């Protein structure tokens, strides 16, 4: 389904440019593509945990699963746990982050984000959010594995961010929904680090068998252009289009409000008229490993390109 030759070419080019620019030559070993089977396996394991609303036992077990998987892939994940008053009372949330490369302290930052919580659906006790939560969580973990193995660290620190509390308990507001991303954006702003943030790329609902990535025209023009160009080169351009029904409220918005260039890679056409979204139809049989590979290989190339600039 994907053009592995081009991905390898792009990554080698990236490494060559880095070596030229920095004077220190990273190993120019062509990296593997996304391991789609592994990504799909991780989706299954996350779904098997069951419902994962913020503050629930399933949510806590998912956070631990992310920490364990990231650790197994050679990272040192950090958990940030806090409590907020919500419409459902006091709820404990946990964000998880892990970083690759950089290390100088003042280098630029690229954030790759996803949420791992699931929505609480009235009348649906076993909502597993295969696409809405599990697919992007699994794919970010697989991106971490693939990037770590390539040693493709560039000029920026790449921060992988797993947000809790994306889903609103009621209606989205300044105190409901986007809990984890609002917290991280605030932390970035308080530290002044938001000024070095080169890009915030969010993945959400990326596993639909019938892949139709719907990019918002209000996202960063530069990031949109790069993504579409990469997809063109990888022969997957037909899977990437625009969302023309208004803006999408998601975890990228708190970062966008800080002036950080954002890109929300989301497929908001899930089932007929998006009818699988937030219903018990959101199960793993609607997903495919090929779709995870299409999105994952585009994102790896995008990270590499940004990291070489
Ligand atoms: Zn959702």
PDB file of C-alpha atoms and ligand atoms in Angstrom:
ATOM      1  CA  UNK A   1       0.000   0.000   0.000  1.00  0.00           C
ATOM      2  CA  UNK A   2       2.867   2.366   0.641  1.00  0.00           C
ATOM      3  CA  UNK A   3       5.948   3.492  -1.168  1.00  0.00           C
ATOM      4  CA  UNK A   4       8.667   2.326   1.166  1.00  0.00           C
ATOM      5  CA  UNK A   5      11.363   3.372  -1.292  1.00  0.00           C
ATOM      6  CA  UNK A   6      10.406   7.008  -1.061  1.00  0.00           C
ATOM      7  CA  UNK A   7      10.167   6.963   2.722  1.00  0.00           C
ATOM      8  CA  UNK A   8      13.647   5.523   2.932  1.00  0.00           C
ATOM      9  CA  UNK A   9      14.956   8.010   0.412  1.00  0.00           C
ATOM     10  CA  UNK A  10      13.471  10.888   2.378  1.00  0.00           C
ATOM     11  CA  UNK A  11      14.914   9.700   5.661  1.00  0.00           C
ATOM     12  CA  UNK A  12      18.363   9.111   4.173  1.00  0.00           C
ATOM     13  CA  UNK A  13      18.227  12.566   2.602  1.00  0.00           C
ATOM     14  CA  UNK A  14      17.243  13.948   5.978  1.00  0.00           C
ATOM     15  CA  UNK A  15      20.208  12.275   7.666  1.00  0.00           C
ATOM     16  CA  UNK A  16      22.602  13.477   4.975  1.00  0.00           C
ATOM     17  CA  UNK A  17      21.358  17.044   5.348  1.00  0.00           C
ATOM     18  CA  UNK A  18      21.709  16.784   9.097  1.00  0.00           C
ATOM     19  CA  UNK A  19      25.242  15.513   8.825  1.00  0.00           C
ATOM     20  CA  UNK A  20      26.078  18.328   6.451  1.00  0.00           C
ATOM     21  CA  UNK A  21      24.539  20.984   8.648  1.00  0.00           C
ATOM     22  CA  UNK A  22      25.683  19.854  12.077  1.00  0.00           C
ATOM     23  CA  UNK A  23      29.131  18.503  11.362  1.00  0.00           C
ATOM     24  CA  UNK A  24      28.323  15.367  13.311  1.00  0.00           C
ATOM     25  CA  UNK A  25      27.238  12.536  11.068  1.00  0.00           C
ATOM     26  CA  UNK A  26      24.446  10.332  12.356  1.00  0.00           C
ATOM     27  CA  UNK A  27      24.464   6.822  10.983  1.00  0.00           C
ATOM     28  CA  UNK A  28      22.864   6.983   7.528  1.00  0.00           C
ATOM     29  CA  UNK A  29      21.025   3.702   7.890  1.00  0.00           C
ATOM     30  CA  UNK A  30      17.761   3.561   5.942  1.00  0.00           C
ATOM     31  CA  UNK A  31      15.036   3.073   8.526  1.00  0.00           C
ATOM     32  CA  UNK A  32      12.228   0.570   8.353  1.00  0.00           C
ATOM     33  CA  UNK A  33       8.723   1.722   7.520  1.00  0.00           C
ATOM     34  CA  UNK A  34       5.938   1.647  10.019  1.00  0.00           C
ATOM     35  CA  UNK A  35       5.286  -1.893  11.178  1.00  0.00           C
ATOM     36  CA  UNK A  36       1.586  -1.883  10.434  1.00  0.00           C
ATOM     37  CA  UNK A  37       1.017  -5.304  11.965  1.00  0.00           C
ATOM     38  CA  UNK A  38       2.557  -4.134  15.217  1.00  0.00           C
ATOM     39  CA  UNK A  39       0.456  -0.963  15.224  1.00  0.00           C
ATOM     40  CA  UNK A  40      -2.684  -2.999  14.628  1.00  0.00           C
ATOM     41  CA  UNK A  41      -1.716  -5.426  17.394  1.00  0.00           C
ATOM     42  CA  UNK A  42      -1.364  -2.509  19.813  1.00  0.00           C
ATOM     43  CA  UNK A  43      -4.833  -1.242  18.824  1.00  0.00           C
ATOM     44  CA  UNK A  44      -6.221  -4.644  19.762  1.00  0.00           C
ATOM     45  CA  UNK A  45      -4.447  -4.666  23.110  1.00  0.00           C
ATOM     46  CA  UNK A  46      -5.762  -1.200  23.969  1.00  0.00           C
ATOM     47  CA  UNK A  47      -9.315  -2.182  22.965  1.00  0.00           C
ATOM     48  CA  UNK A  48      -9.000  -5.274  25.132  1.00  0.00           C
ATOM     49  CA  UNK A  49      -8.544  -3.008  28.163  1.00  0.00           C
ATOM     50  CA  UNK A  50     -12.163  -1.956  27.557  1.00  0.00           C
ATOM     51  CA  UNK A  51     -13.683   1.495  28.236  1.00  0.00           C
ATOM     52  CA  UNK A  52     -11.026   4.004  29.258  1.00  0.00           C
ATOM     53  CA  UNK A  53     -12.735   7.169  30.517  1.00  0.00           C
ATOM     54  CA  UNK A  54     -10.615   9.611  32.520  1.00  0.00           C
ATOM     55  CA  UNK A  55     -10.381   8.657  36.167  1.00  0.00           C
ATOM     56  CA  UNK A  56     -11.568   5.075  35.562  1.00  0.00           C
ATOM     57  CA  UNK A  57      -9.769   1.834  36.267  1.00  0.00           C
ATOM     58  CA  UNK A  58      -9.542   1.281  32.488  1.00  0.00           C
ATOM     59  CA  UNK A  59      -8.015   4.722  32.082  1.00  0.00           C
ATOM     60  CA  UNK A  60      -5.370   3.969  34.715  1.00  0.00           C
ATOM     61  CA  UNK A  61      -4.567   0.630  33.106  1.00  0.00           C
ATOM     62  CA  UNK A  62      -4.218   2.298  29.701  1.00  0.00           C
ATOM     63  CA  UNK A  63      -1.808   4.866  31.143  1.00  0.00           C
ATOM     64  CA  UNK A  64       0.251   2.017  32.581  1.00  0.00           C
ATOM     65  CA  UNK A  65       0.106   0.187  29.232  1.00  0.00           C
ATOM     66  CA  UNK A  66       1.467   3.273  27.460  1.00  0.00           C
ATOM     67  CA  UNK A  67       4.246   3.640  30.027  1.00  0.00           C
ATOM     68  CA  UNK A  68       5.171  -0.041  29.777  1.00  0.00           C
ATOM     69  CA  UNK A  69       5.166  -0.036  25.955  1.00  0.00           C
ATOM     70  CA  UNK A  70       7.163   3.202  25.694  1.00  0.00           C
ATOM     71  CA  UNK A  71       9.680   1.818  28.185  1.00  0.00           C
ATOM     72  CA  UNK A  72       9.986  -1.408  26.194  1.00  0.00           C
ATOM     73  CA  UNK A  73      10.733   0.741  23.116  1.00  0.00           C
ATOM     74  CA  UNK A  74      13.641   2.386  24.913  1.00  0.00           C
ATOM     75  CA  UNK A  75      12.042   5.588  26.205  1.00  0.00           C
ATOM     76  CA  UNK A  76      11.797   7.113  29.665  1.00  0.00           C
ATOM     77  CA  UNK A  77       8.129   8.112  29.845  1.00  0.00           C
ATOM     78  CA  UNK A  78       6.965  10.683  32.373  1.00  0.00           C
ATOM     79  CA  UNK A  79       3.514  10.661  33.938  1.00  0.00           C
ATOM     80  CA  UNK A  80       1.877  13.916  34.959  1.00  0.00           C
ATOM     81  CA  UNK A  81      -1.123  13.251  37.216  1.00  0.00           C
ATOM     82  CA  UNK A  82      -3.470  15.931  38.528  1.00  0.00           C
ATOM     83  CA  UNK A  83      -7.036  16.342  39.753  1.00  0.00           C
ATOM     84  CA  UNK A  84      -9.710  18.676  38.415  1.00  0.00           C
ATOM     85  CA  UNK A  85     -13.262  19.408  39.460  1.00  0.00           C
ATOM     86  CA  UNK A  86     -15.569  18.455  36.599  1.00  0.00           C
ATOM     87  CA  UNK A  87     -19.266  17.987  35.920  1.00  0.00           C
ATOM     88  CA  UNK A  88     -18.743  14.437  37.201  1.00  0.00           C
ATOM     89  CA  UNK A  89     -17.053  15.591  40.381  1.00  0.00           C
ATOM     90  CA  UNK A  90     -13.361  15.436  41.145  1.00  0.00           C
ATOM     91  CA  UNK A  91     -11.532  13.474  38.430  1.00  0.00           C
ATOM     92  CA  UNK A  92      -7.910  12.385  38.317  1.00  0.00           C
ATOM     93  CA  UNK A  93      -6.201  12.781  34.926  1.00  0.00           C
ATOM     94  CA  UNK A  94      -2.817  11.562  33.698  1.00  0.00           C
ATOM     95  CA  UNK A  95      -0.787  12.822  30.736  1.00  0.00           C
ATOM     96  CA  UNK A  96       2.173  10.775  29.560  1.00  0.00           C
ATOM     97  CA  UNK A  97       5.123  12.159  27.615  1.00  0.00           C
ATOM     98  CA  UNK A  98       8.308  10.693  26.213  1.00  0.00           C
ATOM     99  CA  UNK A  99      10.980  12.508  24.243  1.00  0.00           C
ATOM    100  CA  UNK A 100      13.452  11.656  21.505  1.00  0.00           C
ATOM    101  CA  UNK A 101      16.598  13.546  20.564  1.00  0.00           C
ATOM    102  CA  UNK A 102      17.505  17.121  21.245  1.00  0.00           C
ATOM    103  CA  UNK A 103      18.779  17.500  24.759  1.00  0.00           C
ATOM    104  CA  UNK A 104      20.412  20.918  24.511  1.00  0.00           C
ATOM    105  CA  UNK A 105      17.611  22.597  26.428  1.00  0.00           C
ATOM    106  CA  UNK A 106      16.972  25.417  23.987  1.00  0.00           C
ATOM    107  CA  UNK A 107      16.445  23.358  20.856  1.00  0.00           C
ATOM    108  CA  UNK A 108      13.158  23.469  18.975  1.00  0.00           C
ATOM    109  CA  UNK A 109      10.335  21.158  19.867  1.00  0.00           C
ATOM    110  CA  UNK A 110       8.012  19.026  17.731  1.00  0.00           C
ATOM    111  CA  UNK A 111       5.006  17.549  19.545  1.00  0.00           C
ATOM    112  CA  UNK A 112       3.244  14.421  18.268  1.00  0.00           C
ATOM    113  CA  UNK A 113       0.006  14.002  20.204  1.00  0.00           C
ATOM    114  CA  UNK A 114      -2.936  11.670  20.699  1.00  0.00           C
ATOM    115  CA  UNK A 115      -5.603  11.138  23.326  1.00  0.00           C
ATOM    116  CA  UNK A 116      -6.072   7.788  25.013  1.00  0.00           C
ATOM    117  CA  UNK A 117      -9.286   8.282  26.987  1.00  0.00           C
ATOM    118  CA  UNK A 118     -12.670   7.120  25.689  1.00  0.00           C
ATOM    119  CA  UNK A 119     -15.968   8.940  25.835  1.00  0.00           C
ATOM    120  CA  UNK A 120     -18.614   7.915  28.329  1.00  0.00           C
ATOM    121  CA  UNK A 121     -21.640   7.067  26.179  1.00  0.00           C
ATOM    122  CA  UNK A 122     -25.105   6.915  27.683  1.00  0.00           C
ATOM    123  CA  UNK A 123     -26.547   3.462  27.118  1.00  0.00           C
ATOM    124  CA  UNK A 124     -23.266   1.987  25.883  1.00  0.00           C
ATOM    125  CA  UNK A 125     -21.451   0.266  28.705  1.00  0.00           C
ATOM    126  CA  UNK A 126     -18.656  -1.226  26.630  1.00  0.00           C
ATOM    127  CA  UNK A 127     -17.532   1.571  24.296  1.00  0.00           C
ATOM    128  CA  UNK A 128     -13.957   0.633  23.374  1.00  0.00           C
ATOM    129  CA  UNK A 129     -13.171   3.510  20.977  1.00  0.00           C
ATOM    130  CA  UNK A 130     -11.171   1.390  18.536  1.00  0.00           C
ATOM    131  CA  UNK A 131     -10.744   4.324  16.172  1.00  0.00           C
ATOM    132  CA  UNK A 132     -11.479   7.143  18.620  1.00  0.00           C
ATOM    133  CA  UNK A 133      -8.645   6.805  21.048  1.00  0.00           C
ATOM    134  CA  UNK A 134      -7.066   3.399  20.461  1.00  0.00           C
ATOM    135  CA  UNK A 135      -5.940   3.786  16.816  1.00  0.00           C
ATOM    136  CA  UNK A 136      -3.946   6.978  17.325  1.00  0.00           C
ATOM    137  CA  UNK A 137      -2.561   5.862  20.685  1.00  0.00           C
ATOM    138  CA  UNK A 138      -1.274   2.666  19.076  1.00  0.00           C
ATOM    139  CA  UNK A 139       0.113   4.512  16.061  1.00  0.00           C
ATOM    140  CA  UNK A 140       2.023   7.048  18.169  1.00  0.00           C
ATOM    141  CA  UNK A 141       3.560   4.133  20.092  1.00  0.00           C
ATOM    142  CA  UNK A 142       4.538   2.485  16.802  1.00  0.00           C
ATOM    143  CA  UNK A 143       6.001   5.792  15.540  1.00  0.00           C
ATOM    144  CA  UNK A 144       8.071   5.891  18.706  1.00  0.00           C
ATOM    145  CA  UNK A 145       9.340   2.365  18.104  1.00  0.00           C
ATOM    146  CA  UNK A 146      10.173   3.035  14.470  1.00  0.00           C
ATOM    147  CA  UNK A 147      11.894   6.373  15.131  1.00  0.00           C
ATOM    148  CA  UNK A 148      13.900   5.012  18.049  1.00  0.00           C
ATOM    149  CA  UNK A 149      15.197   2.126  15.936  1.00  0.00           C
ATOM    150  CA  UNK A 150      16.291   4.464  13.150  1.00  0.00           C
ATOM    151  CA  UNK A 151      18.137   6.796  15.529  1.00  0.00           C
ATOM    152  CA  UNK A 152      16.721   9.503  13.290  1.00  0.00           C
ATOM    153  CA  UNK A 153      17.038  12.179  15.916  1.00  0.00           C
ATOM    154  CA  UNK A 154      17.483  15.555  14.297  1.00  0.00           C
ATOM    155  CA  UNK A 155      17.740  19.139  15.377  1.00  0.00           C
ATOM    156  CA  UNK A 156      14.561  19.165  17.409  1.00  0.00           C
ATOM    157  CA  UNK A 157      13.357  17.320  20.422  1.00  0.00           C
ATOM    158  CA  UNK A 158      10.408  15.172  19.379  1.00  0.00           C
ATOM    159  CA  UNK A 159       7.937  14.936  22.229  1.00  0.00           C
ATOM    160  CA  UNK A 160       5.316  12.198  22.085  1.00  0.00           C
ATOM    161  CA  UNK A 161       2.299  13.252  24.129  1.00  0.00           C
ATOM    162  CA  UNK A 162      -0.551  11.011  25.274  1.00  0.00           C
ATOM    163  CA  UNK A 163      -3.395  13.186  26.505  1.00  0.00           C
ATOM    164  CA  UNK A 164      -6.027  12.192  29.014  1.00  0.00           C
ATOM    165  CA  UNK A 165      -9.429  13.875  29.146  1.00  0.00           C
ATOM    166  CA  UNK A 166      -9.884  14.826  25.506  1.00  0.00           C
ATOM    167  CA  UNK A 167     -13.495  13.737  25.588  1.00  0.00           C
ATOM    168  CA  UNK A 168     -16.005  16.066  27.232  1.00  0.00           C
ATOM    169  CA  UNK A 169     -18.208  14.718  30.009  1.00  0.00           C
ATOM    170  CA  UNK A 170     -20.949  17.051  28.772  1.00  0.00           C
ATOM    171  CA  UNK A 171     -20.358  19.932  26.364  1.00  0.00           C
ATOM    172  CA  UNK A 172     -16.904  21.194  25.447  1.00  0.00           C
ATOM    173  CA  UNK A 173     -16.024  24.308  27.417  1.00  0.00           C
ATOM    174  CA  UNK A 174     -13.050  25.859  29.176  1.00  0.00           C
ATOM    175  CA  UNK A 175     -13.684  23.387  32.007  1.00  0.00           C
ATOM    176  CA  UNK A 176     -14.836  20.295  30.072  1.00  0.00           C
ATOM    177  CA  UNK A 177     -12.899  18.312  27.475  1.00  0.00           C
ATOM    178  CA  UNK A 178      -9.317  18.789  26.209  1.00  0.00           C
ATOM    179  CA  UNK A 179      -8.129  18.528  29.829  1.00  0.00           C
ATOM    180  CA  UNK A 180      -4.760  17.001  29.041  1.00  0.00           C
ATOM    181  CA  UNK A 181      -3.902  19.197  26.057  1.00  0.00           C
ATOM    182  CA  UNK A 182      -5.001  22.376  27.847  1.00  0.00           C
ATOM    183  CA  UNK A 183      -2.734  21.448  30.744  1.00  0.00           C
ATOM    184  CA  UNK A 184       0.305  20.755  28.551  1.00  0.00           C
ATOM    185  CA  UNK A 185      -0.207  23.936  26.531  1.00  0.00           C
ATOM    186  CA  UNK A 186      -0.393  25.935  29.773  1.00  0.00           C
ATOM    187  CA  UNK A 187       2.789  24.271  31.045  1.00  0.00           C
ATOM    188  CA  UNK A 188       4.572  25.121  27.789  1.00  0.00           C
ATOM    189  CA  UNK A 189       3.425  28.716  28.025  1.00  0.00           C
ATOM    190  CA  UNK A 190       4.448  29.066  31.680  1.00  0.00           C
ATOM    191  CA  UNK A 191       7.937  27.772  30.900  1.00  0.00           C
ATOM    192  CA  UNK A 192       8.221  29.929  27.771  1.00  0.00           C
ATOM    193  CA  UNK A 193       8.975  26.745  25.805  1.00  0.00           C
ATOM    194  CA  UNK A 194       6.003  27.333  23.500  1.00  0.00           C
ATOM    195  CA  UNK A 195       8.177  29.840  21.635  1.00  0.00           C
ATOM    196  CA  UNK A 196      10.474  26.995  20.533  1.00  0.00           C
ATOM    197  CA  UNK A 197       7.626  24.717  19.506  1.00  0.00           C
ATOM    198  CA  UNK A 198       8.021  24.172  15.783  1.00  0.00           C
ATOM    199  CA  UNK A 199       4.893  22.099  15.257  1.00  0.00           C
ATOM    200  CA  UNK A 200       2.141  20.259  17.073  1.00  0.00           C
ATOM    201  CA  UNK A 201       0.883  17.298  15.046  1.00  0.00           C
ATOM    202  CA  UNK A 202      -2.149  15.531  16.440  1.00  0.00           C
ATOM    203  CA  UNK A 203      -3.365  12.089  15.425  1.00  0.00           C
ATOM    204  CA  UNK A 204      -6.984  11.098  16.084  1.00  0.00           C
ATOM    205  CA  UNK A 205      -9.186   8.456  14.425  1.00  0.00           C
ATOM    206  CA  UNK A 206      -6.517   7.210  12.019  1.00  0.00           C
ATOM    207  CA  UNK A 207      -7.423   3.538  11.522  1.00  0.00           C
ATOM    208  CA  UNK A 208     -10.652   3.504   9.488  1.00  0.00           C
ATOM    209  CA  UNK A 209     -10.533   0.821   6.764  1.00  0.00           C
ATOM    210  CA  UNK A 210     -12.172   3.389   4.516  1.00  0.00           C
ATOM    211  CA  UNK A 211      -9.482   5.982   5.166  1.00  0.00           C
ATOM    212  CA  UNK A 212     -10.470   9.590   4.442  1.00  0.00           C
ATOM    213  CA  UNK A 213      -8.190  11.955   6.325  1.00  0.00           C
ATOM    214  CA  UNK A 214     -10.004  15.273   6.748  1.00  0.00           C
ATOM    215  CA  UNK A 215      -7.574  18.124   7.343  1.00  0.00           C
ATOM    216  CA  UNK A 216      -9.020  21.396   8.549  1.00  0.00           C
ATOM    217  CA  UNK A 217      -8.232  24.330   6.222  1.00  0.00           C
ATOM    218  CA  UNK A 218      -7.595  26.395   9.362  1.00  0.00           C
ATOM    219  CA  UNK A 219      -4.591  24.257  10.362  1.00  0.00           C
ATOM    220  CA  UNK A 220      -1.068  25.487   9.573  1.00  0.00           C
ATOM    221  CA  UNK A 221      -0.697  26.089   5.850  1.00  0.00           C
ATOM    222  CA  UNK A 222       2.956  25.010   5.939  1.00  0.00           C
ATOM    223  CA  UNK A 223       2.189  21.721   7.686  1.00  0.00           C
ATOM    224  CA  UNK A 224      -0.791  21.004   5.434  1.00  0.00           C
ATOM    225  CA  UNK A 225       1.305  21.615   2.339  1.00  0.00           C
ATOM    226  CA  UNK A 226       4.119  19.384   3.553  1.00  0.00           C
ATOM    227  CA  UNK A 227       1.713  16.568   4.446  1.00  0.00           C
ATOM    228  CA  UNK A 228      -0.043  16.633   1.090  1.00  0.00           C
ATOM    229  CA  UNK A 229       3.288  16.741  -0.740  1.00  0.00           C
ATOM    230  CA  UNK A 230       4.592  13.747   1.217  1.00  0.00           C
ATOM    231  CA  UNK A 231       1.365  11.826   0.553  1.00  0.00           C
ATOM    232  CA  UNK A 232       1.720  12.643  -3.137  1.00  0.00           C
ATOM    233  CA  UNK A 233       5.268  11.243  -3.148  1.00  0.00           C
ATOM    234  CA  UNK A 234       4.178   8.153  -1.220  1.00  0.00           C
ATOM    235  CA  UNK A 235       1.322   7.468  -3.635  1.00  0.00           C
ATOM    236  CA  UNK A 236      -1.316   7.909  -0.927  1.00  0.00           C
ATOM    237  CA  UNK A 237      -2.568  11.410  -1.748  1.00  0.00           C
ATOM    238  CA  UNK A 238      -6.087  10.154  -2.491  1.00  0.00           C
ATOM    239  CA  UNK A 239      -6.564   9.326   1.187  1.00  0.00           C
ATOM    240  CA  UNK A 240      -5.914  12.921   2.311  1.00  0.00           C
ATOM    241  CA  UNK A 241      -8.423  15.709   1.814  1.00  0.00           C
ATOM    242  CA  UNK A 242     -10.000  18.665   3.542  1.00  0.00           C
ATOM    243  CA  UNK A 243     -12.732  18.931   6.143  1.00  0.00           C
ATOM    244  CA  UNK A 244     -15.146  21.480   4.744  1.00  0.00           C
ATOM    245  CA  UNK A 245     -17.818  21.431   7.462  1.00  0.00           C
ATOM    246  CA  UNK A 246     -16.306  23.986   9.819  1.00  0.00           C
ATOM    247  CA  UNK A 247     -13.492  23.661  12.317  1.00  0.00           C
ATOM    248  CA  UNK A 248     -12.651  20.569  14.355  1.00  0.00           C
ATOM    249  CA  UNK A 249     -12.315  20.963  18.117  1.00  0.00           C
ATOM    250  CA  UNK A 250      -9.573  18.638  19.249  1.00  0.00           C
ATOM    251  CA  UNK A 251      -6.376  18.520  21.320  1.00  0.00           C
ATOM    252  CA  UNK A 252      -4.477  20.711  18.845  1.00  0.00           C
ATOM    253  CA  UNK A 253      -6.567  23.791  19.666  1.00  0.00           C
ATOM    254  CA  UNK A 254      -4.909  24.755  23.000  1.00  0.00           C
ATOM    255  CA  UNK A 255      -1.548  24.766  21.178  1.00  0.00           C
ATOM    256  CA  UNK A 256      -2.927  26.715  18.227  1.00  0.00           C
ATOM    257  CA  UNK A 257      -4.096  29.389  20.678  1.00  0.00           C
ATOM    258  CA  UNK A 258      -0.455  29.866  21.690  1.00  0.00           C
ATOM    259  CA  UNK A 259       0.513  30.549  18.094  1.00  0.00           C
ATOM    260  CA  UNK A 260       2.083  27.126  17.568  1.00  0.00           C
ATOM    261  CA  UNK A 261       1.649  25.714  14.020  1.00  0.00           C
ATOM    262  CA  UNK A 262      -0.803  22.801  14.330  1.00  0.00           C
ATOM    263  CA  UNK A 263      -1.981  19.922  12.162  1.00  0.00           C
ATOM    264  CA  UNK A 264      -4.837  17.640  13.222  1.00  0.00           C
ATOM    265  CA  UNK A 265      -4.571  14.416  11.230  1.00  0.00           C
ATOM    266  CA  UNK A 266      -8.073  13.047  11.729  1.00  0.00           C
ATOM    267  CA  UNK A 267     -10.497  11.005   9.637  1.00  0.00           C
ATOM    268  CA  UNK A 268     -13.822  12.529  10.549  1.00  0.00           C
ATOM    269  CA  UNK A 269     -15.747  10.457   8.009  1.00  0.00           C
ATOM    270  CA  UNK A 270     -16.111   7.270  10.001  1.00  0.00           C
ATOM    271  CA  UNK A 271     -18.913   5.106   8.654  1.00  0.00           C
ATOM    272  CA  UNK A 272     -21.903   6.397   6.669  1.00  0.00           C
ATOM    273  CA  UNK A 273     -22.361  10.059   7.670  1.00  0.00           C
ATOM    274  CA  UNK A 274     -19.720   9.566  10.393  1.00  0.00           C
ATOM    275  CA  UNK A 275     -22.212   7.241  12.094  1.00  0.00           C
ATOM    276  CA  UNK A 276     -19.600   5.000  13.753  1.00  0.00           C
ATOM    277  CA  UNK A 277     -18.210   7.959  15.681  1.00  0.00           C
ATOM    278  CA  UNK A 278     -19.115   7.923  19.381  1.00  0.00           C
ATOM    279  CA  UNK A 279     -21.264   4.811  19.017  1.00  0.00           C
ATOM    280  CA  UNK A 280     -20.846   1.156  19.851  1.00  0.00           C
ATOM    281  CA  UNK A 281     -20.033   0.693  16.143  1.00  0.00           C
ATOM    282  CA  UNK A 282     -16.502   1.978  16.831  1.00  0.00           C
ATOM    283  CA  UNK A 283     -14.921  -1.462  16.996  1.00  0.00           C
ATOM    284  CA  UNK A 284     -11.691  -2.914  15.635  1.00  0.00           C
ATOM    285  CA  UNK A 285     -13.373  -4.731  12.736  1.00  0.00           C
ATOM    286  CA  UNK A 286     -13.874  -1.275  11.133  1.00  0.00           C
ATOM    287  CA  UNK A 287     -10.105  -0.635  11.104  1.00  0.00           C
ATOM    288  CA  UNK A 288      -7.188  -1.833   8.997  1.00  0.00           C
ATOM    289  CA  UNK A 289      -3.433  -2.089   9.383  1.00  0.00           C
ATOM    290  CA  UNK A 290      -3.050  -0.561   5.892  1.00  0.00           C
ATOM    291  CA  UNK A 291      -4.718   2.658   7.033  1.00  0.00           C
ATOM    292  CA  UNK A 292      -2.418   2.881  10.045  1.00  0.00           C
ATOM    293  CA  UNK A 293       0.546   2.426   7.694  1.00  0.00           C
ATOM    294  CA  UNK A 294      -0.621   5.151   5.291  1.00  0.00           C
ATOM    295  CA  UNK A 295      -0.953   7.702   8.083  1.00  0.00           C
ATOM    296  CA  UNK A 296       2.101   6.488   9.983  1.00  0.00           C
ATOM    297  CA  UNK A 297       4.476   6.592   7.021  1.00  0.00           C
ATOM    298  CA  UNK A 298       3.303  10.108   6.123  1.00  0.00           C
ATOM    299  CA  UNK A 299       3.829  11.287   9.700  1.00  0.00           C
ATOM    300  CA  UNK A 300       7.307   9.724   9.975  1.00  0.00           C
ATOM    301  CA  UNK A 301       8.359  11.517   6.786  1.00  0.00           C
ATOM    302  CA  UNK A 302       6.849  14.762   8.061  1.00  0.00           C
ATOM    303  CA  UNK A 303       8.665  14.509  11.394  1.00  0.00           C
ATOM    304  CA  UNK A 304      11.924  13.842   9.577  1.00  0.00           C
ATOM    305  CA  UNK A 305      11.463  16.776   7.248  1.00  0.00           C
ATOM    306  CA  UNK A 306      10.660  19.164  10.089  1.00  0.00           C
ATOM    307  CA  UNK A 307      13.557  17.778  12.083  1.00  0.00           C
ATOM    308  CA  UNK A 308      16.001  18.504   9.274  1.00  0.00           C
ATOM    309  CA  UNK A 309      15.121  22.195   8.972  1.00  0.00           C
TER     310      UNK A 309
HETATM  311 ZN1  LIG B   1     -14.188  11.121  20.662  1.00  0.00          ZN
END
